[in-house]
XYZ file of C-alpha atoms in Angstrom:
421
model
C 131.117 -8.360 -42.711
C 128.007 -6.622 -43.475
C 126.458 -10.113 -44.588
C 127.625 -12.091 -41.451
C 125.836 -9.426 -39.403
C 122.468 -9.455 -41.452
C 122.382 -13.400 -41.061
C 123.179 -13.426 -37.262
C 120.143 -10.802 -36.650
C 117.921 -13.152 -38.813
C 118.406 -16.122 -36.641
C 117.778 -14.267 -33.525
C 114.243 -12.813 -34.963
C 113.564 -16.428 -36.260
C 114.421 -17.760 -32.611
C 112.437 -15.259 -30.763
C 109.258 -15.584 -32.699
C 109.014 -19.749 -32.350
C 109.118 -19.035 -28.919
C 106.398 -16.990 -29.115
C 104.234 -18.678 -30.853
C 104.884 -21.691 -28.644
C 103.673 -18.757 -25.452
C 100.107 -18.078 -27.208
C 99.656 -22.106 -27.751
C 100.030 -22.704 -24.183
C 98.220 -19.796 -23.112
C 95.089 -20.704 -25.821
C 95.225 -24.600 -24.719
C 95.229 -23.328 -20.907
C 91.628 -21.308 -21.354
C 90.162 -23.282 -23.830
C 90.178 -26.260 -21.433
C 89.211 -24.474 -18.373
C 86.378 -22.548 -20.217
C 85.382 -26.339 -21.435
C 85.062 -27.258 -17.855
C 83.126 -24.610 -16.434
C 80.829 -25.396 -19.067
C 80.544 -29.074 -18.984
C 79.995 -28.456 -15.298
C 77.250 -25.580 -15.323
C 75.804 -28.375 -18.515
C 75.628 -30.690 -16.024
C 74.761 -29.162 -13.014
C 71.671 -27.638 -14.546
C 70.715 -30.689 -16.075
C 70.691 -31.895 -12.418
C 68.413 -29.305 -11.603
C 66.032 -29.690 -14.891
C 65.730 -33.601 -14.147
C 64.814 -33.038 -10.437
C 62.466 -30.621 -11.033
C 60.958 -32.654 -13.916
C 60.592 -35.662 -12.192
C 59.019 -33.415 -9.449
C 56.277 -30.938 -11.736
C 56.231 -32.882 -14.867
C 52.355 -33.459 -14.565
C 51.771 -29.971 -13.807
C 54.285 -28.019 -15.634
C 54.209 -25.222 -13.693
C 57.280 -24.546 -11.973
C 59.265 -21.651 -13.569
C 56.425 -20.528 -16.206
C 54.378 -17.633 -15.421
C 55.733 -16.019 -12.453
C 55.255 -19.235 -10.843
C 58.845 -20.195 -8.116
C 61.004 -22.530 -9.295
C 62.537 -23.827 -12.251
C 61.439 -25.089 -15.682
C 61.373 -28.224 -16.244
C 61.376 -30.572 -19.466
C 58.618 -32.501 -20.589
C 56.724 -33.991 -23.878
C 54.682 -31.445 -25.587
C 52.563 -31.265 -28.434
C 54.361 -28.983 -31.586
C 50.962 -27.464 -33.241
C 53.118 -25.547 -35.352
C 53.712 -28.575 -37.148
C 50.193 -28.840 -38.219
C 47.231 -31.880 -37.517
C 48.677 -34.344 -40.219
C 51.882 -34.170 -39.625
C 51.983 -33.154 -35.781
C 54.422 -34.684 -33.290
C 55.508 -34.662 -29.643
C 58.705 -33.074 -28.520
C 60.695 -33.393 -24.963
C 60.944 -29.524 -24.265
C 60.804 -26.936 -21.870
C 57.006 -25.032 -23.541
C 54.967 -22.751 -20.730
C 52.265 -22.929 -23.627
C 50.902 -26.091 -24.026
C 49.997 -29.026 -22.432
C 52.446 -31.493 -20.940
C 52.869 -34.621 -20.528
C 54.901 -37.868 -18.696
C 55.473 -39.659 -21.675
C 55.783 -39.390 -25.513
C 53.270 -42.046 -26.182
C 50.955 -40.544 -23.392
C 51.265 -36.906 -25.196
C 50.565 -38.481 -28.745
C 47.531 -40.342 -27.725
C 45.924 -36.938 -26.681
C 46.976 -34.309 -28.142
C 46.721 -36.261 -31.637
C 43.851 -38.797 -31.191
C 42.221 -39.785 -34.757
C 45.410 -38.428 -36.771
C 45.124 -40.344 -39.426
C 48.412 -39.933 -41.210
C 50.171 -41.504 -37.518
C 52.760 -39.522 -37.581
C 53.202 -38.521 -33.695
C 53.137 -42.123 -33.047
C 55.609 -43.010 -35.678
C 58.004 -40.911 -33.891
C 58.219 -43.068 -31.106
C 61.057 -44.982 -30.504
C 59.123 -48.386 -31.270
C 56.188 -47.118 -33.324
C 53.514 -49.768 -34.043
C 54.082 -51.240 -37.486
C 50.841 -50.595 -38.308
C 47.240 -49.092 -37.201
C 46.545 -51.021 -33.563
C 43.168 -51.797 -34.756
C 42.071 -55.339 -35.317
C 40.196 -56.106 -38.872
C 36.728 -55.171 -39.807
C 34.443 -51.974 -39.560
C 33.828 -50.582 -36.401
C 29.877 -51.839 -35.086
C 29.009 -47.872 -35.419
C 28.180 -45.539 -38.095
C 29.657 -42.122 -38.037
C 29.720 -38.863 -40.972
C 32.023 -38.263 -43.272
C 33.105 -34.966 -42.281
C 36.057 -35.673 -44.624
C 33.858 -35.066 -47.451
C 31.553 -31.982 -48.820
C 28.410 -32.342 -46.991
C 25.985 -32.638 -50.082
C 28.106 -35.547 -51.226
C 28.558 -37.435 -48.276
C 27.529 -40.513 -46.772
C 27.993 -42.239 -43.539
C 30.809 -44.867 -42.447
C 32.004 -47.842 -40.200
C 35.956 -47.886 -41.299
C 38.389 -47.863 -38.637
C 39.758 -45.990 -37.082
C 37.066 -43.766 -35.948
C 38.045 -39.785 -35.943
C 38.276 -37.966 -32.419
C 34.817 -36.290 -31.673
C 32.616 -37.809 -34.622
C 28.912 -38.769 -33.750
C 28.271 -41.970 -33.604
C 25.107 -44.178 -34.565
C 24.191 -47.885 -34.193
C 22.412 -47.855 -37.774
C 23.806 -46.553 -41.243
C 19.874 -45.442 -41.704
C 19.876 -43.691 -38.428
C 23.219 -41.917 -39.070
C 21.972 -40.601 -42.923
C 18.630 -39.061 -41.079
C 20.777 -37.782 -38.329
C 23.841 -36.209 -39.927
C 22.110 -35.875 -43.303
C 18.611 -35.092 -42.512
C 17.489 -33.152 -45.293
C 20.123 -33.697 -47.737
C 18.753 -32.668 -51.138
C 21.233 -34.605 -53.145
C 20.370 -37.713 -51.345
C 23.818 -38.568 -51.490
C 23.818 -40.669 -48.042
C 20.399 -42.880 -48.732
C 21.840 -43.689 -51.710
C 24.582 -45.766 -50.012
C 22.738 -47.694 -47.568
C 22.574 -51.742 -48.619
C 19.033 -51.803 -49.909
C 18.395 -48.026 -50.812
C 15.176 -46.795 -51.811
C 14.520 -47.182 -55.799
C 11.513 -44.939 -55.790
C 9.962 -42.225 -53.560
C 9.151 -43.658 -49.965
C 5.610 -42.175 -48.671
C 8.174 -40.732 -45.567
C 9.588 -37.098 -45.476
C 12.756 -38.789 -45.104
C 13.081 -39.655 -49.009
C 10.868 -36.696 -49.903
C 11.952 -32.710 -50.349
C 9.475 -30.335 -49.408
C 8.860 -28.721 -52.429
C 8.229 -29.764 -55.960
C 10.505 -29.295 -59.503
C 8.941 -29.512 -63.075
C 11.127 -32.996 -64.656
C 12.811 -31.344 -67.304
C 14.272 -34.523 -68.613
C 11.182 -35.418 -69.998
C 9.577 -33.836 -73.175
C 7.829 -31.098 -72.273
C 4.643 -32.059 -73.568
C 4.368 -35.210 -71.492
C 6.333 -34.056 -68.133
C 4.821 -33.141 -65.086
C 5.927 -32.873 -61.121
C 8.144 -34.565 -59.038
C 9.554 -33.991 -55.504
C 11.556 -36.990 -55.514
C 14.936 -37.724 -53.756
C 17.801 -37.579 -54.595
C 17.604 -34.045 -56.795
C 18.339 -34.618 -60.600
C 20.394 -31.624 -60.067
C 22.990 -30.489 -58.125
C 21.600 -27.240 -56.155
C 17.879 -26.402 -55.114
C 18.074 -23.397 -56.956
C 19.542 -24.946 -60.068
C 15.121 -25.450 -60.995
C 12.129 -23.782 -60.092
C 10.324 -25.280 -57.103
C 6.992 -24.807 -55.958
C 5.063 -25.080 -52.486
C 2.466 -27.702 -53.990
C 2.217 -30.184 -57.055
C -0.182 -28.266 -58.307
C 1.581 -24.738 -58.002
C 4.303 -26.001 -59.882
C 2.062 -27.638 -62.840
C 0.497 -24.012 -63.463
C 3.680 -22.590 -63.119
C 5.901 -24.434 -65.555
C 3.464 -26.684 -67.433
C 0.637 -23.816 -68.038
C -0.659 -24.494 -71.539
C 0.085 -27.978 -71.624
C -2.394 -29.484 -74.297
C -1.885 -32.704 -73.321
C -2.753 -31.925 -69.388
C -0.067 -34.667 -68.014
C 1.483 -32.719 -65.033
C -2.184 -32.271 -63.879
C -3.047 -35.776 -64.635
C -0.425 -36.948 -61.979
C -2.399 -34.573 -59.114
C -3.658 -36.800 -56.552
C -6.819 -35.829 -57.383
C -6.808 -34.824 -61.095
C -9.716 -32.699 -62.779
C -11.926 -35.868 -64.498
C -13.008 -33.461 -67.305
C -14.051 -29.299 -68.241
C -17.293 -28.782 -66.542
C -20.022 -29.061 -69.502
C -22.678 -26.529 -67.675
C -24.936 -25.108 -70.425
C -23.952 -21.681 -72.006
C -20.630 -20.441 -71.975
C -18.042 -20.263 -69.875
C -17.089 -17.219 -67.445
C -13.819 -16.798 -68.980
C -12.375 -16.831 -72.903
C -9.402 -18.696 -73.478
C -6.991 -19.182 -76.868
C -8.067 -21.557 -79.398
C -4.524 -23.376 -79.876
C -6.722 -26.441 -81.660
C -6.373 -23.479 -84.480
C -3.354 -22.706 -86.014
C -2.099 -19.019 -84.773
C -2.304 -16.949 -87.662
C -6.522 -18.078 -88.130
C -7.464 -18.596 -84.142
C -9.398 -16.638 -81.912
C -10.744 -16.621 -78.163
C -13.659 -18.659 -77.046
C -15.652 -19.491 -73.881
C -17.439 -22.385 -75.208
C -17.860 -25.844 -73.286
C -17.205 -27.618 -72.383
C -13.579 -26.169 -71.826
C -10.131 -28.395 -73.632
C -8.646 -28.039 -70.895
C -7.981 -28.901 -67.261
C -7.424 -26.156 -64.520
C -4.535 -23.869 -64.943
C -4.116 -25.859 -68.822
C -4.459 -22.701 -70.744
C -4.049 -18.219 -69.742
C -7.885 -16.989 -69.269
C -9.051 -13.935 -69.320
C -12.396 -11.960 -68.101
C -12.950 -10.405 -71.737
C -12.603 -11.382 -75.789
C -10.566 -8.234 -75.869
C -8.453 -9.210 -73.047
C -8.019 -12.503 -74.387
C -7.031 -11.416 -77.917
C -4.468 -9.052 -76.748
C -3.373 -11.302 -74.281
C -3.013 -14.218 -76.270
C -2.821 -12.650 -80.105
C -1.158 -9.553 -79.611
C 0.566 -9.063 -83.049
C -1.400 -10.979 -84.819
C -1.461 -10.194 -88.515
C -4.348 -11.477 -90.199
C -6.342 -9.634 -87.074
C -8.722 -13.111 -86.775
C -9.036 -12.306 -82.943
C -10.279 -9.045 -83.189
C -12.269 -9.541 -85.666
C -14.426 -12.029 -84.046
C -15.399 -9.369 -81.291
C -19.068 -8.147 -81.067
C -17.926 -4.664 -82.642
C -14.539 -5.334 -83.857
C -12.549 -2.432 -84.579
C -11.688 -1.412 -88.178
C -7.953 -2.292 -87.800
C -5.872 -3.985 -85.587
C -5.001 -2.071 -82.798
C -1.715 -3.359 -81.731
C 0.395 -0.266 -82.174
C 3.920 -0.391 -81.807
C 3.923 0.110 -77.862
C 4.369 -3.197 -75.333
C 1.660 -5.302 -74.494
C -0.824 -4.793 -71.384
C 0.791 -8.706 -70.046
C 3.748 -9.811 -69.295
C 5.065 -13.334 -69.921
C 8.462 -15.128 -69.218
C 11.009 -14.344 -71.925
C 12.738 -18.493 -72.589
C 14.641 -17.313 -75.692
C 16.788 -15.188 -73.112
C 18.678 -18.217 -72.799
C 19.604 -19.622 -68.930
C 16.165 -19.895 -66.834
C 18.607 -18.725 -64.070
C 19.070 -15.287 -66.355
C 15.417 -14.774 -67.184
C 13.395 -12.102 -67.311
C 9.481 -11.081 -67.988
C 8.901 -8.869 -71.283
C 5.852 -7.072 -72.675
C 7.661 -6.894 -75.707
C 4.940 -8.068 -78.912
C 3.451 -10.184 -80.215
C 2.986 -12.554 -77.443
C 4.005 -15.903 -78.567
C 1.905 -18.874 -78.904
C 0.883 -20.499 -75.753
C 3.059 -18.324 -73.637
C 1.419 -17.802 -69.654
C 0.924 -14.083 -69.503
C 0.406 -12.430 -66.118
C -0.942 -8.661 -65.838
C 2.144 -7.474 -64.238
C 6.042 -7.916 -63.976
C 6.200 -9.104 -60.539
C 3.768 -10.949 -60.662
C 5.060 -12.778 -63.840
C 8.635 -13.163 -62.217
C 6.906 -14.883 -58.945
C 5.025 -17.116 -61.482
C 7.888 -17.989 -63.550
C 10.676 -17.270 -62.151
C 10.327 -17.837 -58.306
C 13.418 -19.878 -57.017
C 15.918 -17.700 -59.266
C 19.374 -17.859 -57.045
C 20.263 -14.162 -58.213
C 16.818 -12.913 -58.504
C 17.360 -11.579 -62.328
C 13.659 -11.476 -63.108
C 13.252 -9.639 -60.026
C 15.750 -7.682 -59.937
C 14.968 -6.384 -63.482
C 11.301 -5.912 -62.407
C 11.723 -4.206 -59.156
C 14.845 -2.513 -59.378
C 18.361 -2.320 -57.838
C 16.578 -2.215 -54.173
C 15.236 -5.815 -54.535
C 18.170 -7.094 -52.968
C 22.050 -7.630 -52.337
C 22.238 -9.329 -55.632
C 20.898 -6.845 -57.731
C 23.404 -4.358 -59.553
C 26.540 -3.310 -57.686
C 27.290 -1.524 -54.527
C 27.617 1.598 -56.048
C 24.449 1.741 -58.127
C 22.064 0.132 -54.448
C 24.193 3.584 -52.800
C 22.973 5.375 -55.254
C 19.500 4.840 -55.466
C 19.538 4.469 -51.699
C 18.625 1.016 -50.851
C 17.319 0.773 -47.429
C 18.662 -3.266 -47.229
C 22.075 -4.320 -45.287
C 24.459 -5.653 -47.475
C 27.046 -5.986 -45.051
């Protein structure tokens, strides 16, 4: 009994709840498909609207952005968040950037000169290649592509948006490149210049000691392009001749001032001696003296002079052992009188290593055929001028020389009246 009854109830529970799920199917299907209407019909009616008012304000793209009445419409904008390279145009509604009819219209300004094509590859029947016919273009124009001490001037197609333009490759290199030190752009022109031109075009304005020749037989040049990579890289000079007495002084052979337009024939040969003494360096160090004899070995700015024997010896000798110098003085004194302090001169120090690094000591002896000058500055201007970091300078002067001397904390410190900023 008890097991009839238990089966009866099940098929009544079993009954009622196939009927209702069969309620919530119907009910489900029945909003489902009018909630898919009312949307397919608001879809539709306001793409109604957007096409009207498209067709209507698509050159202005106005309507609806800013306050402005109306609606906003869709049109083909440029997406700059996409980058220059790979840039495109998209059909959207955008209040911030230009619009336009068309995609190709929108491609071919927004992204004129893209070289990579991308915008226009996007369009539904891109070109299948650049729609340029063959050959270089019957302008020159820069390389703005490239680093502007390396760069020359082109014709390739197709031209970049916004480029100068020039009707010779010569006219373009003194336009775009006018005073390129590298000489980078001459260089590339069909017949380019094999040696310095008399013309300021193929000429810096300043003048380099040529260290790739031996010392003893280099002089001068101011030719273009640079045998180095910066201006700063060398010493340079104002004149041919600043730079011989700068970085060739003592020269025995007298080339860099042999190569002056107007070299010095020969020492004057006047009777008596000179006004000046200079260093013997015909004599070996150890056994040479100072002399003002003539006619002088030497061509202006050859050799350090000085106004006195004792100047001269000091200048030029200081340290020196056997005490030859002094001892050839009118009233030489009984010893050598070097002590252990600095000298009264200052000449360049080149076993510092980098000329960039250099400094001016006073450190003896003085070597052999070393320029002296009487002080620090003045030795770090002669020898040192054109120093990108100022380290003779800086070392001469002080911290307050300028921004590249010491750090910020040491300039605050000794209160540095120069902007740094």
């Amino acid at each position: 009994m008890k097991i009839s009854l238990i089966a009866l109830l099940s098929s009544i529970i079993s009954a009622d709840a196939a009927n209702f799920r069969d309620l919530v199917e119907k009910v489900t299907r029945r909003n489902t498909g009018s909630a898919t209407t009312a949307e397919t019909a608001t879809a539709a009616e306001t793409a109604t609207d957007i096409e009207g008012a498209d067709q209507e304000n698509r050159d202005l793209q106005r309507s609806g952005c800013w306050g402005n009445s109306g609606s906003q419409v869709t049109a083909w904008h440029p997406q700059y968040s996409a980058g220059w390279t790979e840039g495109y145009c998209r059909l959207t509604v955008d209040c911030n950037s230009p619009s336009y009819s068309t995609q190709l219209a929108c491609c071919k300004a927004a992204y004129a000169g893209q070289m990579s094509g991308y915008c226009l590859m996007q369009l539904p029947s891109p070109p299948t290649m650049s729609p340029t016919e063959s050959g270089g273009l019957g302008v020159f124009y820069p390389d703005y592509d490239t680093a502007w001490t390396e760069a020359g001037c082109v014709s390739s197609r197709p031209m970049p948006s916004g480029r100068p333009v020039y009707s010779t490759m010569l006219s373009c290199c003194k336009g775009a490149y006018g005073g390129q030190v590298s000489g980078k752009c001459l260089s590339e022109l069909p017949s380019p210049p094999t040696t310095s031109p008399s013309t300021s075009a193929f000429e810096a304005d300043f003048w380099y000691p040529d260290y790739e020749t031996t010392w003893s037989e280099a002089g001068c040049s101011n030719k273009l392009p640079l045998p180095y990579k910066y201006k700063g890289d060398r010493p340079n000079y104002s004149t041919q001749v600043a730079c011989c007495k700068g970085a060739y002084a003592g020269q025995m052979s007298g080339k860099c001032l042999s190569e002056l337009p107007s070299p010095p024939t020969m020492a004057p040969t006047g009777a008596g001696g000179a006004g000046f003494y200079y260093p013997d360096y015909d004599t070996a160090w150890s056994e040479a003296t100072c002399r003002n004899t003539r006619p002088v070995p030497f061509g202006t700015g050859g050799r350090p002079t000085y106004s006195t024997m004792l100047a001269c010896c000091k200048g030029a000798y200081g340290g020196q052992m056997s005490g030859t110098c002094l001892a050839n003085l009118p009233s030489p004194p009984t010893q050598s009188p070097t002590g252990s302090g600095g000298l009264s001169v200052f000449y360049p120090n080149y076993e510092a290593g980098s000329w960039q690094v250099g400094t001016c000591i006073d450190t003896r002896p003085l070597p052999s055929g070393r320029p002296s000058y009487s002080t620090q500055e003045a030795c770090c201007s002669g020898a040192y001028g054109g120093q990108r970091d100022h380290a003779c300078m800086c070392d001469a002067v002080g911290v307050c020389y300028s921004c590249s001397c010491g750090s910020a904390s040491e300039r605050l410190a000794a209160t540095c009246d120069i902007d740094c900023d």
